[in-house]
Coordinates of C-alpha atoms in Angstrom, one line a residue:
Chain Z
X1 CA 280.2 76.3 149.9
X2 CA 282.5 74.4 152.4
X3 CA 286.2 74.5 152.0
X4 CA 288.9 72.8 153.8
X5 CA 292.5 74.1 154.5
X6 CA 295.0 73.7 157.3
X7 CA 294.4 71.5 160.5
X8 CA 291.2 70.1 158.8
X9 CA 289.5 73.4 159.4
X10 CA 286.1 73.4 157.6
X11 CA 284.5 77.2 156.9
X12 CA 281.1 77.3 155.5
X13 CA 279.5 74.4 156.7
X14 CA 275.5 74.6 158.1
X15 CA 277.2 74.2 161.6
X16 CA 279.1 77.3 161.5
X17 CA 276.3 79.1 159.6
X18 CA 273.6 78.1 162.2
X19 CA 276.4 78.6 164.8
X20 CA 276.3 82.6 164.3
X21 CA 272.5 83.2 164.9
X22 CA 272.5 81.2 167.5
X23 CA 275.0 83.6 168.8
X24 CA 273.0 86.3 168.2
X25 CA 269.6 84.6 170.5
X26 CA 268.3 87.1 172.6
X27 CA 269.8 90.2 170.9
X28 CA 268.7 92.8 168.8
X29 CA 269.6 93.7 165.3
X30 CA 269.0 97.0 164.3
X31 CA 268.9 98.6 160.9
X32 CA 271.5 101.6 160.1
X33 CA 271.8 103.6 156.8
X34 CA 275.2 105.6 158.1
X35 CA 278.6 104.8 159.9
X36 CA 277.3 107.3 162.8
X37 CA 274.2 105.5 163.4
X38 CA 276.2 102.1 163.3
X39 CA 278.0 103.2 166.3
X40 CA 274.9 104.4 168.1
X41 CA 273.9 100.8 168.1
X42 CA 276.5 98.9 169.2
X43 CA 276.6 101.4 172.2
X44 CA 273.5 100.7 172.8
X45 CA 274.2 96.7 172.7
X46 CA 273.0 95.8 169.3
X47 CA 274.8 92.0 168.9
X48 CA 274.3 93.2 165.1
X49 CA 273.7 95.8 162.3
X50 CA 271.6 95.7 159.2
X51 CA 273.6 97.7 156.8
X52 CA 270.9 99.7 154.4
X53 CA 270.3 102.7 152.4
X54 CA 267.2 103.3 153.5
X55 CA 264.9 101.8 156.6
X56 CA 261.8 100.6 155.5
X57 CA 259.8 103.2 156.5
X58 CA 261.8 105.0 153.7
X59 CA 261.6 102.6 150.7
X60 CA 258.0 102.4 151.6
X61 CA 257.6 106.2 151.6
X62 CA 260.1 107.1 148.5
X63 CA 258.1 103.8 146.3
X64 CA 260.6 103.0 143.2
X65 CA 262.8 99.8 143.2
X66 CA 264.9 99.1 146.2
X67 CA 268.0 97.7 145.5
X68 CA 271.1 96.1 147.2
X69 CA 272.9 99.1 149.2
X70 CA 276.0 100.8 147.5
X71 CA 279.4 98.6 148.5
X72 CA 280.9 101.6 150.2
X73 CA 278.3 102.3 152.3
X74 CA 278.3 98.4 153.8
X75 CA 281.9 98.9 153.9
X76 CA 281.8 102.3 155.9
X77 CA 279.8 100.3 158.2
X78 CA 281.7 97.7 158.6
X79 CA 285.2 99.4 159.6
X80 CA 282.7 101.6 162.1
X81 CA 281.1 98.5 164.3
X82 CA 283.1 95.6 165.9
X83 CA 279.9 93.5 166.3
X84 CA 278.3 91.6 163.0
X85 CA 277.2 93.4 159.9
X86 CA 274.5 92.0 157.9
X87 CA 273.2 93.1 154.6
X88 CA 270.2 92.4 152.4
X89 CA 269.9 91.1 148.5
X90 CA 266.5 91.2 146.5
X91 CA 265.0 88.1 146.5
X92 CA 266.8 85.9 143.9
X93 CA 269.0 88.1 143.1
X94 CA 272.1 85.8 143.0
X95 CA 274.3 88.1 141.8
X96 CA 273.8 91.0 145.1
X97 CA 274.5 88.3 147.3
X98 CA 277.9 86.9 145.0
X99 CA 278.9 90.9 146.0
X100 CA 277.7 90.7 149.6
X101 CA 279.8 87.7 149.8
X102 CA 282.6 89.6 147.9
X103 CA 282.2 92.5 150.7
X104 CA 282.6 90.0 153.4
X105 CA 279.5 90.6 155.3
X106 CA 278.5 88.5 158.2
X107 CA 274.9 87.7 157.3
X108 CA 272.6 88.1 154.0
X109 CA 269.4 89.0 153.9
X110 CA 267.3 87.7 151.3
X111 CA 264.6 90.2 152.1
X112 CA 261.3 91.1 151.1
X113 CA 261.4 95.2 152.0
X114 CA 264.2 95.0 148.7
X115 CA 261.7 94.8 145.4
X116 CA 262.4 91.2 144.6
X117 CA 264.6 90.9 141.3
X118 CA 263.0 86.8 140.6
X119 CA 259.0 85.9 140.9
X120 CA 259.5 82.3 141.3
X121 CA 263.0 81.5 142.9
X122 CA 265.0 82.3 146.2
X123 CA 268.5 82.6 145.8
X124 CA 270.2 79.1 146.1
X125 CA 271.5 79.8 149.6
X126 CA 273.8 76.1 149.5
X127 CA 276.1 77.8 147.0
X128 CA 277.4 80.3 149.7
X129 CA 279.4 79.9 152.1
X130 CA 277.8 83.8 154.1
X131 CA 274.9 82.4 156.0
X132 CA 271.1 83.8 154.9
X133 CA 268.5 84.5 156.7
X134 CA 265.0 84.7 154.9
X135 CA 262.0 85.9 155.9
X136 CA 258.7 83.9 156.2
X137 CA 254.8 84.3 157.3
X138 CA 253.8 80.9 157.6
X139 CA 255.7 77.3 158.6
X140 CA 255.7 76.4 155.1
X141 CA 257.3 79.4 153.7
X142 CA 260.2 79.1 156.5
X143 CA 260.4 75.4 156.0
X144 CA 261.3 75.9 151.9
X145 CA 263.4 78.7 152.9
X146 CA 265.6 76.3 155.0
X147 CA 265.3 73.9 152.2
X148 CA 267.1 76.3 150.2
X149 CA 269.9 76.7 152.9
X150 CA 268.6 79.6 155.1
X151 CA 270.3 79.7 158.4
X152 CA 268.2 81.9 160.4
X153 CA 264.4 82.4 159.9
X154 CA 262.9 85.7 161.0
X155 CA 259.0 86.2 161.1
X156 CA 258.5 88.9 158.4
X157 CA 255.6 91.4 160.4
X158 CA 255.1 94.2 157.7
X159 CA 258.6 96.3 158.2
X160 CA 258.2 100.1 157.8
X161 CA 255.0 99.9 159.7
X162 CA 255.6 100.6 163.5
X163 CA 252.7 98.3 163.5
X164 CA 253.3 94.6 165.7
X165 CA 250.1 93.3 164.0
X166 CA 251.3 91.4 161.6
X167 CA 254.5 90.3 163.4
X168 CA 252.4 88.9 166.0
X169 CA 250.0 86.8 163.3
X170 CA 252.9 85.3 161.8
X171 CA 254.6 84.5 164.8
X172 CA 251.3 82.4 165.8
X173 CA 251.0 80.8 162.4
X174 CA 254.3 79.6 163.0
X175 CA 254.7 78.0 166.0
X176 CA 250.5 76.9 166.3
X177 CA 251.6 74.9 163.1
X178 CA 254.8 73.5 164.5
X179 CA 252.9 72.9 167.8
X180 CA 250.3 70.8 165.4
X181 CA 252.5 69.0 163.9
X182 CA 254.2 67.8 167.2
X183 CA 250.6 65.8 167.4
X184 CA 250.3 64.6 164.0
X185 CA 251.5 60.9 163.6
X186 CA 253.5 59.4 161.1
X187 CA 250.6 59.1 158.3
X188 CA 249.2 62.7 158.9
X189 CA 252.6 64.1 158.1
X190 CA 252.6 63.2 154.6
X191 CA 250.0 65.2 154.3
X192 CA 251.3 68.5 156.5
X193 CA 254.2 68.2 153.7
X194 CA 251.8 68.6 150.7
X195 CA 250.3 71.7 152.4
X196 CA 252.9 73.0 153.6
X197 CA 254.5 73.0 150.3
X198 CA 257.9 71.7 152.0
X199 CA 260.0 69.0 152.1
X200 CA 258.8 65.9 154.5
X201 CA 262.2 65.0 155.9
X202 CA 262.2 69.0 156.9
X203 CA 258.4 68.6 158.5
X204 CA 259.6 65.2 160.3
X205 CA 262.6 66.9 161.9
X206 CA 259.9 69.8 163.1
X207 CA 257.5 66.9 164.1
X208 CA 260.5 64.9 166.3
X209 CA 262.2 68.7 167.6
X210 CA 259.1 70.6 168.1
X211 CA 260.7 73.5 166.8
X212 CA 262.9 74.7 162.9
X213 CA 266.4 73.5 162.9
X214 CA 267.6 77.1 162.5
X215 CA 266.6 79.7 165.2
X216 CA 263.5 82.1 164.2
X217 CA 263.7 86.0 164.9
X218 CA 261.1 88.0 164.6
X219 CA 261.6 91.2 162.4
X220 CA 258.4 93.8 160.9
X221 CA 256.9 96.6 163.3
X222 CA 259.0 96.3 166.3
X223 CA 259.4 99.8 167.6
X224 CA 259.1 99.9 171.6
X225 CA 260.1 97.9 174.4
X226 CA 256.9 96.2 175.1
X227 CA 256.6 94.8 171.3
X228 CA 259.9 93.4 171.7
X229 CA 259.1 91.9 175.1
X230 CA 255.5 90.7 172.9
X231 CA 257.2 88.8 170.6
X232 CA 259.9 86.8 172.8
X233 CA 257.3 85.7 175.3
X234 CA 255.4 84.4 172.1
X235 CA 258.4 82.8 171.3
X236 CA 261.2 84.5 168.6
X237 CA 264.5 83.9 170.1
X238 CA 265.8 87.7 169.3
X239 CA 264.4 90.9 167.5
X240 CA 265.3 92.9 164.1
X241 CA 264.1 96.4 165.0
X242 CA 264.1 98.5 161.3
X243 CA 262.6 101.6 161.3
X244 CA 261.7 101.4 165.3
X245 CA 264.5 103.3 166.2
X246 CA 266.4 105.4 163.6
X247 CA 262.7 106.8 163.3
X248 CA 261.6 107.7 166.6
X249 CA 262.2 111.0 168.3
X250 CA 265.3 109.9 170.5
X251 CA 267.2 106.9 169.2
X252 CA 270.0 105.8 171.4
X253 CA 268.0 105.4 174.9
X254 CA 265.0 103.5 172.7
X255 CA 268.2 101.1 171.6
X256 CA 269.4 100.8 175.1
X257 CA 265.9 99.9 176.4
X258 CA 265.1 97.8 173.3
X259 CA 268.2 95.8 174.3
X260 CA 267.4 95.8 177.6
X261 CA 263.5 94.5 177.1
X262 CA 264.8 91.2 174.9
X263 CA 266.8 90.1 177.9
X264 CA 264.5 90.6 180.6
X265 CA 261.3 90.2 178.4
X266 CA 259.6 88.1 181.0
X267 CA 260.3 90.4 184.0
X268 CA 257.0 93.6 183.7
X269 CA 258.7 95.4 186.5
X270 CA 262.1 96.0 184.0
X271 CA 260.0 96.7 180.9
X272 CA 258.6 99.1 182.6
X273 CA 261.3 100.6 184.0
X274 CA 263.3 100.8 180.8
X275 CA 260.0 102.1 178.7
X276 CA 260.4 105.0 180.6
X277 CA 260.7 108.6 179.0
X278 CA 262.0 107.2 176.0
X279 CA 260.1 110.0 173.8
X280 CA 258.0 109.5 170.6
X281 CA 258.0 106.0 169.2
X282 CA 258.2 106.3 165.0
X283 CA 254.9 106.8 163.7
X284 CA 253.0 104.2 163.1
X285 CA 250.9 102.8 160.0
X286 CA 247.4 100.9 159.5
X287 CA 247.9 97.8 157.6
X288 CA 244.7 98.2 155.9
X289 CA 245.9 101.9 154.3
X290 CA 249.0 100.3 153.1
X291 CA 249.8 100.5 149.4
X292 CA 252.1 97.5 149.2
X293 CA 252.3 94.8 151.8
X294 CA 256.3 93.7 151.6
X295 CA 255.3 90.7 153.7
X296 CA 253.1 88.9 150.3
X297 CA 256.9 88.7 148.7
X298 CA 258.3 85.8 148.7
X299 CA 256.8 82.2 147.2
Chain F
X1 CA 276.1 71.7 193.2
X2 CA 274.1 74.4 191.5
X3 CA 275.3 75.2 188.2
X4 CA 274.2 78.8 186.7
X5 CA 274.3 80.2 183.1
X6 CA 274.5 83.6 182.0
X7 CA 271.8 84.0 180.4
X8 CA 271.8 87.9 179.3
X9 CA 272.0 86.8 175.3
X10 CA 273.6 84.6 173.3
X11 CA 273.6 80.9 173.2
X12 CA 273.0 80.1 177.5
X13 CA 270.2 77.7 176.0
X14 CA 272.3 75.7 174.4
X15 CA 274.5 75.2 177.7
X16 CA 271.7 74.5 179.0
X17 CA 270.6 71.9 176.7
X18 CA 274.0 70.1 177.3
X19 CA 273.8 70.1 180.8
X20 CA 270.4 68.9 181.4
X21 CA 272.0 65.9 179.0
X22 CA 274.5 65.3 180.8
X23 CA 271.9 65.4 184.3
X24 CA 272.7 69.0 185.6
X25 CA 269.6 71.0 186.5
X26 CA 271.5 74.5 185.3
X27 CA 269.6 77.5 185.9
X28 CA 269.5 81.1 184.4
X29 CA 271.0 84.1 185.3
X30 CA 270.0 87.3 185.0
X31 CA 269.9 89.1 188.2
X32 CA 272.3 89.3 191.5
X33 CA 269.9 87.4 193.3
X34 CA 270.5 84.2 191.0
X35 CA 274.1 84.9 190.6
X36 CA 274.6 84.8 194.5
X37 CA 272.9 81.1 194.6
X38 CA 275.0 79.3 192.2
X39 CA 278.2 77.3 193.0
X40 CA 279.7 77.7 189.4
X41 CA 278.6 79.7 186.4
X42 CA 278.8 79.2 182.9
X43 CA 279.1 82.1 180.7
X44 CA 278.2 81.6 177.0
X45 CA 279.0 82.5 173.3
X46 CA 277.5 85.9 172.3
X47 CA 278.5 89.2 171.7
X48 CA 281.1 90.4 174.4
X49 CA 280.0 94.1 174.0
X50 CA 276.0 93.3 174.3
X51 CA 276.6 91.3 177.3
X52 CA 278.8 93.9 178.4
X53 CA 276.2 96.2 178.2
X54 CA 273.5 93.7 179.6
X55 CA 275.6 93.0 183.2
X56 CA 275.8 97.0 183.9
X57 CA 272.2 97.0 183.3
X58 CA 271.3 94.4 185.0
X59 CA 273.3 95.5 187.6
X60 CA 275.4 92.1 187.7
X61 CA 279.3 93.9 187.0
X62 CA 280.3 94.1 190.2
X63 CA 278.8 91.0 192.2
X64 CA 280.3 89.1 189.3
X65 CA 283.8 90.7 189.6
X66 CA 283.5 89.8 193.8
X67 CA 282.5 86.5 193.5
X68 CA 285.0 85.7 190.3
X69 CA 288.0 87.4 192.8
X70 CA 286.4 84.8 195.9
X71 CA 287.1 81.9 193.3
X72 CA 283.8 81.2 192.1
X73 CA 284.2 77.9 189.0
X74 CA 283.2 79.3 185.5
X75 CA 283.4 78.2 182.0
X76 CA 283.6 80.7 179.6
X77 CA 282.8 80.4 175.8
X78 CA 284.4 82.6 173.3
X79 CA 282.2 86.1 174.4
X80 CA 282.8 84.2 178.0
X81 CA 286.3 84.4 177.5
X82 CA 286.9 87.6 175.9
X83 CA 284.7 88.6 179.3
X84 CA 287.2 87.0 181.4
X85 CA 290.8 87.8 180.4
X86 CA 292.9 90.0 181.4
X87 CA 293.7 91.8 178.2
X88 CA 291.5 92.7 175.4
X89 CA 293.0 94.0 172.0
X90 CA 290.3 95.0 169.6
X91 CA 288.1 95.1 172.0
X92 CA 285.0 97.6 172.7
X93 CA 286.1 100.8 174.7
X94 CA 284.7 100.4 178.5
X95 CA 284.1 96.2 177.8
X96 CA 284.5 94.7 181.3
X97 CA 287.4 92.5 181.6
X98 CA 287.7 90.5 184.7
X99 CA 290.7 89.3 184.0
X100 CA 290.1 86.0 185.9
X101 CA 292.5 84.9 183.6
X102 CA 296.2 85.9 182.9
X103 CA 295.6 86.0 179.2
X104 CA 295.7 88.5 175.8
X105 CA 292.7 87.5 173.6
X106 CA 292.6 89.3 170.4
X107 CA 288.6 90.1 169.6
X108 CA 287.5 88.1 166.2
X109 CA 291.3 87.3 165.8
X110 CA 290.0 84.5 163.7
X111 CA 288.4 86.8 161.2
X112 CA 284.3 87.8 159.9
X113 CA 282.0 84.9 159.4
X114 CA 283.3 83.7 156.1
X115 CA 286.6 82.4 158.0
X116 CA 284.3 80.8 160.7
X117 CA 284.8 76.7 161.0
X118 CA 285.1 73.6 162.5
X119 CA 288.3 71.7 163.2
X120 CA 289.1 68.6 165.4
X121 CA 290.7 69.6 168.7
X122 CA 293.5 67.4 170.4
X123 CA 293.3 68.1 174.7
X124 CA 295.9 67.1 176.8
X125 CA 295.2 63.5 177.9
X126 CA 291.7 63.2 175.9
X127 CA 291.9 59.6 173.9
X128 CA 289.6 61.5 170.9
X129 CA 289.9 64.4 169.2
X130 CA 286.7 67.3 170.5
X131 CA 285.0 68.9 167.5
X132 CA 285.5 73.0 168.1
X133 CA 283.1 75.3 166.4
X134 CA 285.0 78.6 166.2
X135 CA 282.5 81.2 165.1
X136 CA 284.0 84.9 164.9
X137 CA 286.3 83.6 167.6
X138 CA 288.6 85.3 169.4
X139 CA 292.4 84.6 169.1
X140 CA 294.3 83.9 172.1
X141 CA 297.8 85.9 171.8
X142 CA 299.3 85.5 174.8
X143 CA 299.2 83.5 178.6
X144 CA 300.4 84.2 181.6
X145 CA 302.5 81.7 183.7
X146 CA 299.7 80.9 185.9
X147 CA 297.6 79.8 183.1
X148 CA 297.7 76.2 181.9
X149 CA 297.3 75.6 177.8
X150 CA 294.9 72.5 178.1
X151 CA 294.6 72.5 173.9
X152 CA 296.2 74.1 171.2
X153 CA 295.4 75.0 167.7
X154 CA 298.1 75.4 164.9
X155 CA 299.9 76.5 167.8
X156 CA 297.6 78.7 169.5
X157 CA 296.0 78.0 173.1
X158 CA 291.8 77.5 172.5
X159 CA 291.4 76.0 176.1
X160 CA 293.0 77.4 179.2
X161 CA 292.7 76.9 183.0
X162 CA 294.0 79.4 185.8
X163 CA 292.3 78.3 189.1
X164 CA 288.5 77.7 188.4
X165 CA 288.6 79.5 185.2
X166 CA 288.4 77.8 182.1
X167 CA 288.3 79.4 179.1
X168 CA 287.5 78.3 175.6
X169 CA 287.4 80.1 172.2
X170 CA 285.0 77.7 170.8
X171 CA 281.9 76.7 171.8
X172 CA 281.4 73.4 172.8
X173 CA 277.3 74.3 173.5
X174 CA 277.8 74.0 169.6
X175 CA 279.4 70.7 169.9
X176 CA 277.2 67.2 170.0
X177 CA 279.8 66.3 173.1
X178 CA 279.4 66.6 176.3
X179 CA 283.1 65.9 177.2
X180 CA 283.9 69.7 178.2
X181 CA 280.6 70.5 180.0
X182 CA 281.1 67.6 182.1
X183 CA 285.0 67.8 182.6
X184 CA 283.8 71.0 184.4
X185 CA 281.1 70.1 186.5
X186 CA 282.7 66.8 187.4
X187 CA 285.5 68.4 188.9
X188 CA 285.5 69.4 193.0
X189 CA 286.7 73.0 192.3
X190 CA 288.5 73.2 196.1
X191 CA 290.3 70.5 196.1
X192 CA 291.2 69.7 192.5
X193 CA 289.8 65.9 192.6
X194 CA 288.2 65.0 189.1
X195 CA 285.3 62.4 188.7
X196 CA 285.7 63.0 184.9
X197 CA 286.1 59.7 182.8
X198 CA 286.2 60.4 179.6
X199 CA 284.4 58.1 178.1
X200 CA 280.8 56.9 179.9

């Protein structure tokens, strides 16, 4: 919600809410479940941390609800780090994100890898004045998430996986759609807003732009240099890396070169030289074995 | 004149954006090689410690501290300027500071996200107000002599000059104006003589 105080200073408005991701463009977010690992990633360049209980690899493994993270834990983190801390509320769940906002956290995550507390509504994002980012798979889902007052989209992939597949499909459905609709005229638009499911002043401004009016990450199976350099040159403007790192053999340098690859993701020569050595990536999951596909959360 | 912008993370696209508006052909910086052809440099909004990080290993710390000490022009936007001054307090242990500008900056002085926001700014000699997006933006505590306070907010410098440094904590890549970015460009750098009108 926007407020106003001294020397017509406005908080909480979209332009300070989209103002921090587009801060955070090509950086890297990386999950952390202790103060310890926290710090690992800011020394390794992280421009933000996911505070969690568990990485999805975890929640996936351990089944059983996932909920918001315990308060003292997302504190801990936040009195570690100096850079952004972001945490994540089941989807529709209101009420987490009323105590995220109460925790001062930089960024909520109305996320899909929590099990999702409402089957029919995302949490009314206006009402805050902490930016959200949501997840999405396609152009529609993102376009009703801004509706709702996301901030930041990031393409969902299938988090706990280690597996870029599905990052890398809904990347493409993304922007091939927005890329369509940059060709439709004004009568075929009417009708990209009825599939879409999402509203046609929202689909006009993608039409005019050519791209969302909040930047799009791209978060779900990132776990090596190269899959971060994979998804910027398809086009997110930065990377969540989850399990990717707290999961493989030797963390800090697979940060390091992580951060390194989403700078220089069009350069081979340094994604090679930073995918050096870097020991066992975590290991990684079919899609088709899975028991429960986070990404099919959300409406 | 060949205008560069940092472009090791944060919001250089945006800067970008604004100066191919305003008819600047900027390009992006990522190596020595492109740092050594431009005349003046932009560095953007970002996080200080990840581009920090990203200048070591990208091997760009020192040719950036030699060519800031031979004068080179640059802008720098909240991370930029919490690059650029002298003294950092909250700061990340090892952060470069270039100190191409006599000036104490307090990291996220203005607070977390929740106490990001907008207000109107009032620079010396500018007719209208600029709109300054101040997003976890550093506080500026104290200036040196050298340094001249070009706006203030509440009482606290947000835009200072010392020689070709200029150093905001907002971001005016946030801004629709292009009053700052071409204030800066307009201006011959050796001599001091301004093209800038304020209104086009």
């Amino acid at each position: 919600m926007a407020a106003e105080s001294m020397s017509g200073r406005e908080t909480g408005t979209t332009l300070v809410k989209r103002g921090l991701a587009e801060m955070l463009k090509g950086g890297v977010i990386m999950d952390v479940v202790t103060p310890d690992q926290a710090k690992v990633a800011e020394d390794a360049g992280a421009v933000a941390v996911m505070a969690l209980e568990r990485v999805p690899a975890d929640i996936r493994r351990d089944g059983g609800v996932a909920r918001m993270s315990d308060p003292e834990m997302i504190t801990g983190i936040q009195q570690a780090v100096t850079i952004p801390v972001m945490a994540k509320a089941r989807i529709g769940h209101f009420v987490e994100a009323q105590i995220l906002e109460a925790l001062d956290v930089d960024y909520i995550d109305e996320s899909e890898v929590l099990t999702p507390a409402d089957e029919a509504h995302h949490i009314d994002k206006w009402a805050f004045t902490v930016p959200f980012v949501c997840g999405a798979t396609n152009l529609g889902e993102a376009l009703r998430r801004i509706s709702e007052g996301a901030c930041m989209i990031r393409s969902k992939g299938e988090a706990g996986t280690g597996n870029i597949v599905e990052a890398v499909r809904h990347l493409r459905s993304i922007i091939g759609d927005i890329r369509k609709i940059t060709q439709a005229d004004s009568a075929e638009l009417f009708d990209w807003a009825k599939q879409l499911r999402a509203p046609l002043p929202l689909v006009r401004e993608v039409a005019e732009t050519g791209w969302l009016p909040v930047p799009m990450f791209c978060a779900g199976g990132i776990s090596t240099p190269a899959d971060a350099g994979l998804v910027m040159q398809l086009g997110a403007e930065a990377v969540f890396v989850g399990s990717g790192i707290f999961k493989s053999s030797d963390p800090a340098p697979r940060a390091k070169a992580i951060v390194e690859a989403a700078t220089n993701y069009r350069d081979p020569h340094i994604l090679a030289k930073v995918s050096r050595g870097l020991g066992e990536p975590m290991p990684g999951l079919e899609i088709d074995g899975l028991e429960t596909h986070l990404a099919d959360r959300g409406w | 004149m060949k205008v560069g912008v940092l472009a090791l993370q944060g919001a250089f696209g945006l800067h970008e954006q604004v100066l191919n508006r305003i008819g600047v052909a900027a390009v992006q910086v990522r190596t020595p090689e492109e740092l050594a052809e431009v005349d003046c440099l932009v560095i953007p909004g970002g996080e200080s410690t990840a581009i920090s990080k990203l200048l070591d290993a990208n091997g760009l710390g020192d040719p950036l501290a030699d060519r800031l000490t031979d004068g080179l022009p640059v802008l720098g936007t909240c991370a930029g300027m919490i690059l650029l001054a002298a003294e950092v307090v909250d700061g990340y242990p090892g952060q470069h500071r270039f100190g191409a500008i006599d000036a104490t900056v307090r990291r996220n002085g203005y607070g977390r996200q929740s106490e990001s926001f907008h207000a109107p700014i009032h620079i010396e000699g500018w007719e209208s107000a600029f709109p300054g997006v101040f997003i976890r933006a550093p506080v500026v505590e104290s200036v040196g002599r050298d340094v001249e306070v070009l706006a203030e907010l509440d009482g606290v410098p947000v835009l200072c000059r010392q020689g070709s440094t200029v150093v905001s904590s907002f971001h005016p890549e946030l801004a629709q104006d292009d009053r700052i970015h071409r204030w800066f460009v307009e201006r011959d750098w050796s001599t001091g003589h301004h093209r800038f009108v304020e209104r086009e």
